[in-house]
mmCIF file of C-alpha atoms and ligand atoms in Angstrom:
data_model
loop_
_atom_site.group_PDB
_atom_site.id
_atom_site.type_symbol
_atom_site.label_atom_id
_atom_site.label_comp_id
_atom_site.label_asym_id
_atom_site.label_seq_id
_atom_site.Cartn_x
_atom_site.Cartn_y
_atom_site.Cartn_z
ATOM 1 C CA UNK A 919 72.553 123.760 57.159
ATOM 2 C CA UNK A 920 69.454 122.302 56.212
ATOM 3 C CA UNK A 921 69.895 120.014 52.652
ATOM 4 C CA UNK A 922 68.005 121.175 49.470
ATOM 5 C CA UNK A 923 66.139 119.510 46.640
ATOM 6 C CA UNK A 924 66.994 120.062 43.296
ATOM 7 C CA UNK A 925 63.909 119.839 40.501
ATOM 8 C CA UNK A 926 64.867 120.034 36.812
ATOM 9 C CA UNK A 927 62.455 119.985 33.881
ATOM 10 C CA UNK A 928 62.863 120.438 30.570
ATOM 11 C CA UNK A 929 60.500 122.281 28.475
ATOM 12 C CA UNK A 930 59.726 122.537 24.736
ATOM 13 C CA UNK A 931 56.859 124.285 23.595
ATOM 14 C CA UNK A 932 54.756 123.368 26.991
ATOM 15 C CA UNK A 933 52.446 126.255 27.239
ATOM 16 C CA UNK A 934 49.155 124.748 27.909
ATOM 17 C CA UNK A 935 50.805 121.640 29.913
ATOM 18 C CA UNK A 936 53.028 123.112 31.657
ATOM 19 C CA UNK A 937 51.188 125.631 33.052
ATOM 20 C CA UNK A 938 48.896 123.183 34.411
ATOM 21 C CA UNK A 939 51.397 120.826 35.326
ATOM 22 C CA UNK A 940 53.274 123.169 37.710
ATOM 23 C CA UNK A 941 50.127 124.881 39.417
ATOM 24 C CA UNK A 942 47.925 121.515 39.789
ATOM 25 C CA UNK A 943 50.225 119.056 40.099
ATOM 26 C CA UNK A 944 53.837 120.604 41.258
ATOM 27 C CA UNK A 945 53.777 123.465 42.843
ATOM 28 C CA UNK A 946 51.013 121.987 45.580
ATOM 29 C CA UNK A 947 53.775 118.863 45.907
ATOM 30 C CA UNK A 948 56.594 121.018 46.197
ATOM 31 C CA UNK A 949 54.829 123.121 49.097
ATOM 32 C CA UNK A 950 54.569 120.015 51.010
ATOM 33 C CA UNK A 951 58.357 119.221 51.016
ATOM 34 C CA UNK A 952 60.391 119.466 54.207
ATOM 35 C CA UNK A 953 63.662 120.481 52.588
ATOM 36 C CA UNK A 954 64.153 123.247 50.976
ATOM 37 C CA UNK A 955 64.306 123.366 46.777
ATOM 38 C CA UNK A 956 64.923 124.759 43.719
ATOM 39 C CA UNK A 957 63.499 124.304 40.726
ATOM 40 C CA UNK A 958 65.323 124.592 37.291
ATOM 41 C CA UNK A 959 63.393 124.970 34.414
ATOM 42 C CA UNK A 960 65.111 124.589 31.318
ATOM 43 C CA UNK A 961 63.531 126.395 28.290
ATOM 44 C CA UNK A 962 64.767 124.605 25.129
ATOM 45 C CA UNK A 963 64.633 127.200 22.851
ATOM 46 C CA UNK A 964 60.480 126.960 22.901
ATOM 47 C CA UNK A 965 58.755 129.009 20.483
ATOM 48 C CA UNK A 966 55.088 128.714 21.850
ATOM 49 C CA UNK A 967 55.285 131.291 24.857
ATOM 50 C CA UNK A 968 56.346 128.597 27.625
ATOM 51 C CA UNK A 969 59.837 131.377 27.974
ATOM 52 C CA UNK A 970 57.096 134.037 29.209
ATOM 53 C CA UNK A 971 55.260 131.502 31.642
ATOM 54 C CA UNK A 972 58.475 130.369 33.108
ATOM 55 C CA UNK A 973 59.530 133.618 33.013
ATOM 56 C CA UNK A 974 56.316 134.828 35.092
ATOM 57 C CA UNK A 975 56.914 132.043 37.701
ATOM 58 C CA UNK A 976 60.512 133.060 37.816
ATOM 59 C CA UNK A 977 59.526 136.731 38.497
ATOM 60 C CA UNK A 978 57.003 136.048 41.393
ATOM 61 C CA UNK A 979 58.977 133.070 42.847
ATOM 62 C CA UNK A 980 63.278 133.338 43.911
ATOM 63 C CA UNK A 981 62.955 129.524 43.873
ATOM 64 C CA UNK A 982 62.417 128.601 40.200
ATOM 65 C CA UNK A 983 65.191 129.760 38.112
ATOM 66 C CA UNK A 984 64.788 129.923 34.071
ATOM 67 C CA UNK A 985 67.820 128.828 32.141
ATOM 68 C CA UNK A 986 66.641 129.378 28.102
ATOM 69 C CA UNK A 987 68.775 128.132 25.181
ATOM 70 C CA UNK A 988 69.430 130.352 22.698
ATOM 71 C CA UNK A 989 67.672 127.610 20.483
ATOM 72 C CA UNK A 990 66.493 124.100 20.599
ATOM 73 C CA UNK A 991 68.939 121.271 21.843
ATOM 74 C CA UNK A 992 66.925 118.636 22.798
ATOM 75 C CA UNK A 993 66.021 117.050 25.769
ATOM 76 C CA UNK A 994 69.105 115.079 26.765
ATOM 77 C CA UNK A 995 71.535 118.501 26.604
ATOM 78 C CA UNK A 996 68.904 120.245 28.552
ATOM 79 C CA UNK A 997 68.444 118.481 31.194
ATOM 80 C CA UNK A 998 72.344 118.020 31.023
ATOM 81 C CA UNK A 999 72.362 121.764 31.308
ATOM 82 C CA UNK A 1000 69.696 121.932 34.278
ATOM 83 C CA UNK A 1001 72.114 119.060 36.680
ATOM 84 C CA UNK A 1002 74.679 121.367 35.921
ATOM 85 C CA UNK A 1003 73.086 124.564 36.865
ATOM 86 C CA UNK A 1004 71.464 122.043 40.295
ATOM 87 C CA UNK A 1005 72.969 122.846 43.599
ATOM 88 C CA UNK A 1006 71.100 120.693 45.669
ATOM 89 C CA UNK A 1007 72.262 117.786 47.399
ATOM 90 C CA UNK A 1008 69.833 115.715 45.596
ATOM 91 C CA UNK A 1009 68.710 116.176 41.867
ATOM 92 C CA UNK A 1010 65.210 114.918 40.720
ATOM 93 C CA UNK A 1011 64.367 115.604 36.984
ATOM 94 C CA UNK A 1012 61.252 115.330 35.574
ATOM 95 C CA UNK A 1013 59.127 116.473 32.531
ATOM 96 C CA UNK A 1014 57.078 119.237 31.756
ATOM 97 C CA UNK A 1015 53.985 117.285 30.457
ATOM 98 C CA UNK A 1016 52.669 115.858 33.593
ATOM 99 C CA UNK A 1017 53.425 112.378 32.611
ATOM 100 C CA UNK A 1018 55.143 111.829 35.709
ATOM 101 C CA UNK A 1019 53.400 111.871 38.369
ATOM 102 C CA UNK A 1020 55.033 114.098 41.032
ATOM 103 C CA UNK A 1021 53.069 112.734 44.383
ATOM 104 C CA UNK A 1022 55.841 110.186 44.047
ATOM 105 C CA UNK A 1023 58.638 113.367 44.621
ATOM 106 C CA UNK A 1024 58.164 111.815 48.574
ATOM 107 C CA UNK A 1025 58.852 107.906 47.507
ATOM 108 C CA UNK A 1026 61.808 109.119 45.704
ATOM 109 C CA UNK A 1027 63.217 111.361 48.357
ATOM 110 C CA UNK A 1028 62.558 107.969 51.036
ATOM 111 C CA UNK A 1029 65.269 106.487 49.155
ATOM 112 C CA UNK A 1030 67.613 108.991 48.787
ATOM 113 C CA UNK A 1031 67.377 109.066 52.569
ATOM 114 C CA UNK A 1032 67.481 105.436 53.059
ATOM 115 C CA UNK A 1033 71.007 105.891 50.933
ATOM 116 C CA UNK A 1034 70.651 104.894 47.412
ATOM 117 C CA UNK A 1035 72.469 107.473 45.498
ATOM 118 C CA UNK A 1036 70.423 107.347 42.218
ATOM 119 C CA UNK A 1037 66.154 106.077 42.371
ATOM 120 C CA UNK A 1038 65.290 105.805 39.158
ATOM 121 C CA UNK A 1039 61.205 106.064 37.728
ATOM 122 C CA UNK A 1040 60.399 102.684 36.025
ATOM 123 C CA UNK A 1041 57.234 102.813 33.397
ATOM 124 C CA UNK A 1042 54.447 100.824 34.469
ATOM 125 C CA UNK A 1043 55.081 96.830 33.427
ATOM 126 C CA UNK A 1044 51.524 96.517 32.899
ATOM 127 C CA UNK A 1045 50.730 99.610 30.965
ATOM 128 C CA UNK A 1046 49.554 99.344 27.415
ATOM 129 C CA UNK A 1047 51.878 100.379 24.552
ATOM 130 C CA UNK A 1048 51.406 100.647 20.560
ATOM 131 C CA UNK A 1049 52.834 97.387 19.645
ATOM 132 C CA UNK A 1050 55.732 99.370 17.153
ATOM 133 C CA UNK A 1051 57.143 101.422 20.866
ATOM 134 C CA UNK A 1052 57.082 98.085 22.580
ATOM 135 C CA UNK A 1053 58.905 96.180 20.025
ATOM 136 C CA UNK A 1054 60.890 98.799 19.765
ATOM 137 C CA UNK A 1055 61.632 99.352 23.354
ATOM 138 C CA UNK A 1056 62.506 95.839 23.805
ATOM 139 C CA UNK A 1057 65.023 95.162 21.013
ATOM 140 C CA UNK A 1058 66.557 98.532 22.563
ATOM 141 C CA UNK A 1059 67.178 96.896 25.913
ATOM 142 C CA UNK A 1060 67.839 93.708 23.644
ATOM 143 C CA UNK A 1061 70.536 94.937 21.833
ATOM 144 C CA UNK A 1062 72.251 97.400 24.654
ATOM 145 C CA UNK A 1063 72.250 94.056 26.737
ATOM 146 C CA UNK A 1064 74.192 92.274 24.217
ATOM 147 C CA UNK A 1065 76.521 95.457 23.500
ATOM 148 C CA UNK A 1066 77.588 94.779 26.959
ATOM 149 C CA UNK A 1067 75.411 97.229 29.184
ATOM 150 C CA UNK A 1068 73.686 94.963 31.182
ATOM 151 C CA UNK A 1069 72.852 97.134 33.823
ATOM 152 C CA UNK A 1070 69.827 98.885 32.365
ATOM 153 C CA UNK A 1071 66.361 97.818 33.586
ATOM 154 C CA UNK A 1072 63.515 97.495 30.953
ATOM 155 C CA UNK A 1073 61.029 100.480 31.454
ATOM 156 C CA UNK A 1074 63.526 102.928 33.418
ATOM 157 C CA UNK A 1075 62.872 107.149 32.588
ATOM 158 C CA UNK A 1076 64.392 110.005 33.484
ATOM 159 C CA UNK A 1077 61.775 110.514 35.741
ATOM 160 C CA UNK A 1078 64.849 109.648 38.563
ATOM 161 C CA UNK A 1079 66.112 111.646 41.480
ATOM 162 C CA UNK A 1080 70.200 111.805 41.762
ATOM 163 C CA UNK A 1081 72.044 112.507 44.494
ATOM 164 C CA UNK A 1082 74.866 115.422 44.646
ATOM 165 C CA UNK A 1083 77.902 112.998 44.171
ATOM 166 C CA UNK A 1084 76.602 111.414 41.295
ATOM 167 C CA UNK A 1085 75.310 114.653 39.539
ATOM 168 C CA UNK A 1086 79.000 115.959 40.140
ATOM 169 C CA UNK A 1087 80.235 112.734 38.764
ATOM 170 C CA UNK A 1088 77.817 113.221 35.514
ATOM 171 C CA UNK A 1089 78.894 116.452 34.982
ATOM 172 C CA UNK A 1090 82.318 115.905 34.147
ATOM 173 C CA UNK A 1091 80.888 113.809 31.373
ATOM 174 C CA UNK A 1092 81.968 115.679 27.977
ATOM 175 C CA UNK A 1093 80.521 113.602 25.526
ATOM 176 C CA UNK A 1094 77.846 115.117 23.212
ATOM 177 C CA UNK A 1095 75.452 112.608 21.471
ATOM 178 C CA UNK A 1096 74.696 111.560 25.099
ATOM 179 C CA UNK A 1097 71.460 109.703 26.274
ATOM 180 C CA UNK A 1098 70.949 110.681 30.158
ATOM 181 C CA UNK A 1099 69.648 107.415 31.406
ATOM 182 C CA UNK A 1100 72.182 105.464 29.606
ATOM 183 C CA UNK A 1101 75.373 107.520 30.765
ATOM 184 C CA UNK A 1102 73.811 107.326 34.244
ATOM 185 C CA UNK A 1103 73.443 103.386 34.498
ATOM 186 C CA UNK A 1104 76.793 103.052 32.975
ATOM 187 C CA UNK A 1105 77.785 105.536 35.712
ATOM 188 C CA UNK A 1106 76.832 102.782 38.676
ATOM 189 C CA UNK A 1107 76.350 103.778 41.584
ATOM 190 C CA UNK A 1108 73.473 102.169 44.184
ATOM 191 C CA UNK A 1109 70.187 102.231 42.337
ATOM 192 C CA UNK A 1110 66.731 102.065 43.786
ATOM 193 C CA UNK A 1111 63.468 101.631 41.319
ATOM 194 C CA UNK A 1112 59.984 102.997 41.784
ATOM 195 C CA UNK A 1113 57.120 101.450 39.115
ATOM 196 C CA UNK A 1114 54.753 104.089 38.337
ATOM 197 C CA UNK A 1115 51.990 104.677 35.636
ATOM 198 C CA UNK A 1116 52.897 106.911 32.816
ATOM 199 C CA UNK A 1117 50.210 109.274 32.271
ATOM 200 C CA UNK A 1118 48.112 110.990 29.414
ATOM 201 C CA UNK A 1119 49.939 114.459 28.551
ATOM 202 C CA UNK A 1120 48.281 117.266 30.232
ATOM 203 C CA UNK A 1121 47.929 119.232 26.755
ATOM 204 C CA UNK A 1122 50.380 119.129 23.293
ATOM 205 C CA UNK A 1123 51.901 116.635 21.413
ATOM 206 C CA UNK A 1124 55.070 114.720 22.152
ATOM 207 C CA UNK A 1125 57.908 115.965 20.408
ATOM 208 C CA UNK A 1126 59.681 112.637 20.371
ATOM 209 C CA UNK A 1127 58.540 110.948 17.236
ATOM 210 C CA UNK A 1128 60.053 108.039 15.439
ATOM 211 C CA UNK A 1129 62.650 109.290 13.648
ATOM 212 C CA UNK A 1130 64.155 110.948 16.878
ATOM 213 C CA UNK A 1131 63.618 108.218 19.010
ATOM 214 C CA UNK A 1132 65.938 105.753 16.357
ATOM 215 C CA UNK A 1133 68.491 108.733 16.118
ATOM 216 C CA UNK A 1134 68.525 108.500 20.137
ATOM 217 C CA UNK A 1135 68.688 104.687 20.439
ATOM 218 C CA UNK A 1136 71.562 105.035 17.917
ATOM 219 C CA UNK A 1137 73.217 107.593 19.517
ATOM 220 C CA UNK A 1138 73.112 105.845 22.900
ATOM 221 C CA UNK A 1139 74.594 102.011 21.122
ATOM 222 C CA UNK A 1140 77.447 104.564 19.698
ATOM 223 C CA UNK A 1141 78.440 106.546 22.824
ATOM 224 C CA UNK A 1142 78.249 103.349 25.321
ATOM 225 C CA UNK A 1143 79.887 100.700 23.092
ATOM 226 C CA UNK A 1144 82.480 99.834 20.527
ATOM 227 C CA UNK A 1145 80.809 96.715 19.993
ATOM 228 C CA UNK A 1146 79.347 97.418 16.607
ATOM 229 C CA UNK A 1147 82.429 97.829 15.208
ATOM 230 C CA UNK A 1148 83.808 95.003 16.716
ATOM 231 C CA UNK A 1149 81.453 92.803 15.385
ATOM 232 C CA UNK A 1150 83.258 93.149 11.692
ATOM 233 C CA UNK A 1151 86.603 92.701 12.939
ATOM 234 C CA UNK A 1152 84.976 89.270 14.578
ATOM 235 C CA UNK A 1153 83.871 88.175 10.977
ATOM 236 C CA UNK A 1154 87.226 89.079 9.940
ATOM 237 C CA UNK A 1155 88.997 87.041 12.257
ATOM 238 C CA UNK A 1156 86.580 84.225 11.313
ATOM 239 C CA UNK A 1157 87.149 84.843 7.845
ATOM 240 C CA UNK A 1158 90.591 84.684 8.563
ATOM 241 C CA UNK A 1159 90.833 81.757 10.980
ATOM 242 C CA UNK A 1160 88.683 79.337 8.739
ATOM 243 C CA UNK A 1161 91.038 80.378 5.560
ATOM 244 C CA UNK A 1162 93.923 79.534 6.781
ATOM 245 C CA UNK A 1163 93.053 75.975 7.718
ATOM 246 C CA UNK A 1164 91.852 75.568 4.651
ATOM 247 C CA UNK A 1165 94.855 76.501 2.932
ATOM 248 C CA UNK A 1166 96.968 74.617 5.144
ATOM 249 C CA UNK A 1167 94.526 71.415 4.645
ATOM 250 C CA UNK A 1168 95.168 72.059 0.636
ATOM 251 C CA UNK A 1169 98.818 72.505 1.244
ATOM 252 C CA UNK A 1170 99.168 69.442 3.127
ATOM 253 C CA UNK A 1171 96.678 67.645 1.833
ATOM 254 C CA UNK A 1172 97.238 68.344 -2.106
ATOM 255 C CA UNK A 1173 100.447 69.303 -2.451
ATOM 256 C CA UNK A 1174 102.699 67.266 0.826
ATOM 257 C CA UNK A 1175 100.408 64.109 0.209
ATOM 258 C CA UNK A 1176 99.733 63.897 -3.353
ATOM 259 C CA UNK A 1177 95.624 64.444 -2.980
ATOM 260 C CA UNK A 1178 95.191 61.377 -1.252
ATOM 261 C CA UNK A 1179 91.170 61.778 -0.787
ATOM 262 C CA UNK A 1180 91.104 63.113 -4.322
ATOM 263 C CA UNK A 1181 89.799 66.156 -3.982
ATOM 264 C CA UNK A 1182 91.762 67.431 -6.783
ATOM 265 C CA UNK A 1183 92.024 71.222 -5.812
ATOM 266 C CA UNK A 1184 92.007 73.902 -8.849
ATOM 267 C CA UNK A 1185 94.418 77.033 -9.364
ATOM 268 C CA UNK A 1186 91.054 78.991 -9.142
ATOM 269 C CA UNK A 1187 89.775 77.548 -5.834
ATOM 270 C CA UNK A 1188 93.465 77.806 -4.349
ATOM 271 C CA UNK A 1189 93.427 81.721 -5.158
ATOM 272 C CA UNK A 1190 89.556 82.247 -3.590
ATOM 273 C CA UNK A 1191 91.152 80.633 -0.672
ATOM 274 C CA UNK A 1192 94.099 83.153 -0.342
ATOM 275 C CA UNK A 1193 91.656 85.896 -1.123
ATOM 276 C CA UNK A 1194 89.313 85.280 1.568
ATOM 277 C CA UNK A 1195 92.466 85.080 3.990
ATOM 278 C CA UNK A 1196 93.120 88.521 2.691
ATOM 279 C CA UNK A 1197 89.721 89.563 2.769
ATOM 280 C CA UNK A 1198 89.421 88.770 6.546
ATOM 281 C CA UNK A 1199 92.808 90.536 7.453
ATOM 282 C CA UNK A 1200 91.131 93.484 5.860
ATOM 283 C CA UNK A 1201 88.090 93.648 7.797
ATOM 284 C CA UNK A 1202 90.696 92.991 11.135
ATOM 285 C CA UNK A 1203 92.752 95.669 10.227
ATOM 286 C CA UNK A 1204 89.536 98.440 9.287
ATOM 287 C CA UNK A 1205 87.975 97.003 12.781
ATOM 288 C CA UNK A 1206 91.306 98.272 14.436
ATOM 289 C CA UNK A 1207 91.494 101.568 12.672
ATOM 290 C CA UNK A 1208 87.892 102.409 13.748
ATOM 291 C CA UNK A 1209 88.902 101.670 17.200
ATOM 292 C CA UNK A 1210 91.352 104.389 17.104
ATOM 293 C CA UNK A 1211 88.996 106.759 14.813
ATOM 294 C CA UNK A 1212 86.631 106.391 18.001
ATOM 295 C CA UNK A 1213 88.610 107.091 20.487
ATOM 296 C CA UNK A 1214 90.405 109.834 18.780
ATOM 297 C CA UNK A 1215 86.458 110.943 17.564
ATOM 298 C CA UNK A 1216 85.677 110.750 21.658
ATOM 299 C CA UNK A 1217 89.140 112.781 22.249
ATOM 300 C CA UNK A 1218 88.426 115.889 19.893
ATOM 301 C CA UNK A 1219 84.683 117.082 20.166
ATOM 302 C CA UNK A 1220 85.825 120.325 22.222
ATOM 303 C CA UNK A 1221 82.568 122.243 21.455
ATOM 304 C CA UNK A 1222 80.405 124.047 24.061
ATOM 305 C CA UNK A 1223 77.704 121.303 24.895
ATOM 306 C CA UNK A 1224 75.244 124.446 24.509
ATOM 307 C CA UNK A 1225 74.689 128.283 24.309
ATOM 308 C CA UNK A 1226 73.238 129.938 26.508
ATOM 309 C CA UNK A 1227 70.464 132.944 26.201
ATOM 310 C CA UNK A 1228 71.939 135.275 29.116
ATOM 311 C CA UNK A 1229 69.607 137.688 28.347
ATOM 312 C CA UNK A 1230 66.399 135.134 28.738
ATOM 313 C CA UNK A 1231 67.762 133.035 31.666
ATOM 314 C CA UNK A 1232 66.374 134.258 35.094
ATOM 315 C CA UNK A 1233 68.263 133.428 38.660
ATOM 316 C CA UNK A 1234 70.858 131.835 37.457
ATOM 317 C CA UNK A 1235 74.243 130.922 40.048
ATOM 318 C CA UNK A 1236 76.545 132.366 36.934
ATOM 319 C CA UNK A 1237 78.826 129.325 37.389
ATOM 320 C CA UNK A 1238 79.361 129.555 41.147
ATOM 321 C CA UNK A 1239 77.624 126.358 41.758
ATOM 322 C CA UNK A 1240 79.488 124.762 44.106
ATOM 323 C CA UNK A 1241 81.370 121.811 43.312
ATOM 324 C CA UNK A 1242 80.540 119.106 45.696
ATOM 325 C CA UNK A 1243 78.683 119.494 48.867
ATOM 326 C CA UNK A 1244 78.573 116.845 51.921
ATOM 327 C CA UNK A 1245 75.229 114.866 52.152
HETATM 328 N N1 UDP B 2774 61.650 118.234 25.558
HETATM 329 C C1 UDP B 2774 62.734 119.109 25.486
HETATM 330 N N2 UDP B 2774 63.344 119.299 24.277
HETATM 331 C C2 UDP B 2774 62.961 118.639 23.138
HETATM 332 C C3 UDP B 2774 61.887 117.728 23.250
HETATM 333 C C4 UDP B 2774 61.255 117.545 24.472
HETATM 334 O O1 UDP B 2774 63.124 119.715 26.480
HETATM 335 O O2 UDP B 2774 63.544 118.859 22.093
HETATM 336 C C5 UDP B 2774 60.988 118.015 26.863
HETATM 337 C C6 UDP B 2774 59.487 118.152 26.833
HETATM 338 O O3 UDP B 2774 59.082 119.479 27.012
HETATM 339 C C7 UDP B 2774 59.075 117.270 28.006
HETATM 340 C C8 UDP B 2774 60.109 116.168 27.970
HETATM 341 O O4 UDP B 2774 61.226 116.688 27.259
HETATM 342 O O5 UDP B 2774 59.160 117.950 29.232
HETATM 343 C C9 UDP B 2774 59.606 114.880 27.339
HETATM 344 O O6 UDP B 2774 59.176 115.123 26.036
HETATM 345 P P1 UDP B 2774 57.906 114.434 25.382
HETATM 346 O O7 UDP B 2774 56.740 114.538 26.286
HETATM 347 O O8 UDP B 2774 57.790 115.005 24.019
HETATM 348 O O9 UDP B 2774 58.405 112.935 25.261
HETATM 349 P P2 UDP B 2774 57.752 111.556 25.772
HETATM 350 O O10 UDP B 2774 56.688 111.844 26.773
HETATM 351 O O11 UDP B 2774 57.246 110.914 24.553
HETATM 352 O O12 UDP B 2774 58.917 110.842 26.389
HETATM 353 MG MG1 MG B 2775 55.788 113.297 27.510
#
């Protein structure tokens, strides 16, 4: 049996881009591919009339299925959603705006075949950025690197291509404020990078602004690490540590020794010393109950990861997508 390409792309009110994207850019790519493919196209709840253009390509094509949310979930659940829906052997997502350039779909595909089980799409080194994004970027990767997640290269997109065992891997992931690209390089697995040039959107606006963007870095420091709430209960042991041999020095010093180097310690200053002890076995003690509020917080979120539109989705394998599948 011949292998099969997965394509996902997620799409948010992409009318104009899209359908440029997919007849200029994709479709003529996708013709040249000697495997056969699907592509997903994931339809987050757009309110623009991208549903009726996917919709169209659906109809006239059996190889481009249409899964639509019943609203908006954002990019990280749908393409979430589209892996899940994937039954190729390999998995390449992408977006909808043409900012990734899909004459690289071969380069990727290469190094699936030369065996790297996840090539990931790194953002031009040289390109120029708005100096907020690239400060921005960088105390990302900054501050994931000290959290411990060292294994994330400046740069990298979701512009990536998977291959089946790590897409079944990823799927068993449950976790909801979820940041593909992070999840995936915690995941492991034996990377490959291709630099390319992030382009000017075909049409539209991005829909990532600020506000989202710091709501995704946050979510990402929050669902790969425990470290910021370690951090406190490291103050607190500090607090703690640096209390108590001050209290013993006063002990021994003041009250064994008969203040010796006259230092002539006051009631007052004796009690701020006990208080900071206590202080710092406070912050200890909240640091450990967070630890079990996350975990128990990671334990309970049972919720469907999405909802979706039946009605609107076109092609889809009604959740007989096979589970794994021999490369
Ligand atoms: N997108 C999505 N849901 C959203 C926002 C964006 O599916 O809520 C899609 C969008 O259609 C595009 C991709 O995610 O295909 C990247 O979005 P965008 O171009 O706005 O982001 P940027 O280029 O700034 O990374
Ligand atoms: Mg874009």
């Amino acid at each position: 049996m011949s292998k099969k390409i997965s394509f996902v792309v997620p799409i948010y009110n992409e009318v104009d881009a899209f359908d440029d994207f997919y007849r200029k850019m994709l479709a003529p790519e996708l013709a040249k591919l000697k495997y056969d493919y699907e592509l997903i196209l994931v339809d987050d709840g757009s309110k623009d009339g991208s549903l009726e253009l996917v919709q169209g390509i659906a109809e006239a094509d059996k190889r481009v299925k249409v899964l639509r949310f019943s609203r908006n979930f954002g990019k990280e659940v749908a393409l979430t959603a589209g892996m899940r829906e994937a039954v190729g052997d390999a998995i390449m997502t992408m977006d909808a705006d043409g900012q990734q350039p899909p004459e690289l779909i071969p380069k990727f595909i290469e190094k699936w075949e030369q065996g790297a089980e996840i090539v990931i799409g790194v953002r031009g080194r040289f390109e120029k950025h708005g100096l907020v994004a690239k400060i921005g970027s960088k105390m990302f990767y900054k501050i994931l690197g000290a959290m411990g997640v060292k294994d994330t290269v400046p740069g990298s997109t979701d512009f990536r291509l998977i291959d089946r065992c790590v897409a079944d891997e990823y799927n068993r992931l449950t976790e909801h404020g979820r940041i593909t690209r992070g999840l995936m390089d915690w995941m492991g697995f034996r990377k490959e990078y291709i630099d390319y040039v992030y382009g000017n959107r075909l049409a539209g606006k991005p829909s990532y602004n600020f506000k989202k963007l710091f709501g995704l870095a946050i979510d990402s420091f929050i669902s790969l690490s425990t470290t910021p709430l370690l951090v406190f209960g490291v103050i607190g042991l500090f607090i703690t540590f640096a209390s108590l041999v001050l209290g013993i020095f006063v002990i021994i010093e003041q009250f064994m020794l008969g203040d010796p180097i006259g230092l002539k310690w006051t009631g007052p200053t004796c009690l701020s010393i006990f208080v900071a002890f206590l202080v710092g076995l406070v912050l200890i003690s909240q640091a450990v109950s967070a630890l079990y509020i996350s975990h128990i917080h990671a334990e309970t979120q049972g919720r469907p990861l999405y909802i979706i539109d039946r009605k609107q989705s076109r092609n889809l394998h009604e959740g007989k997508a096979p589970k794994t599948t021999t490369k």
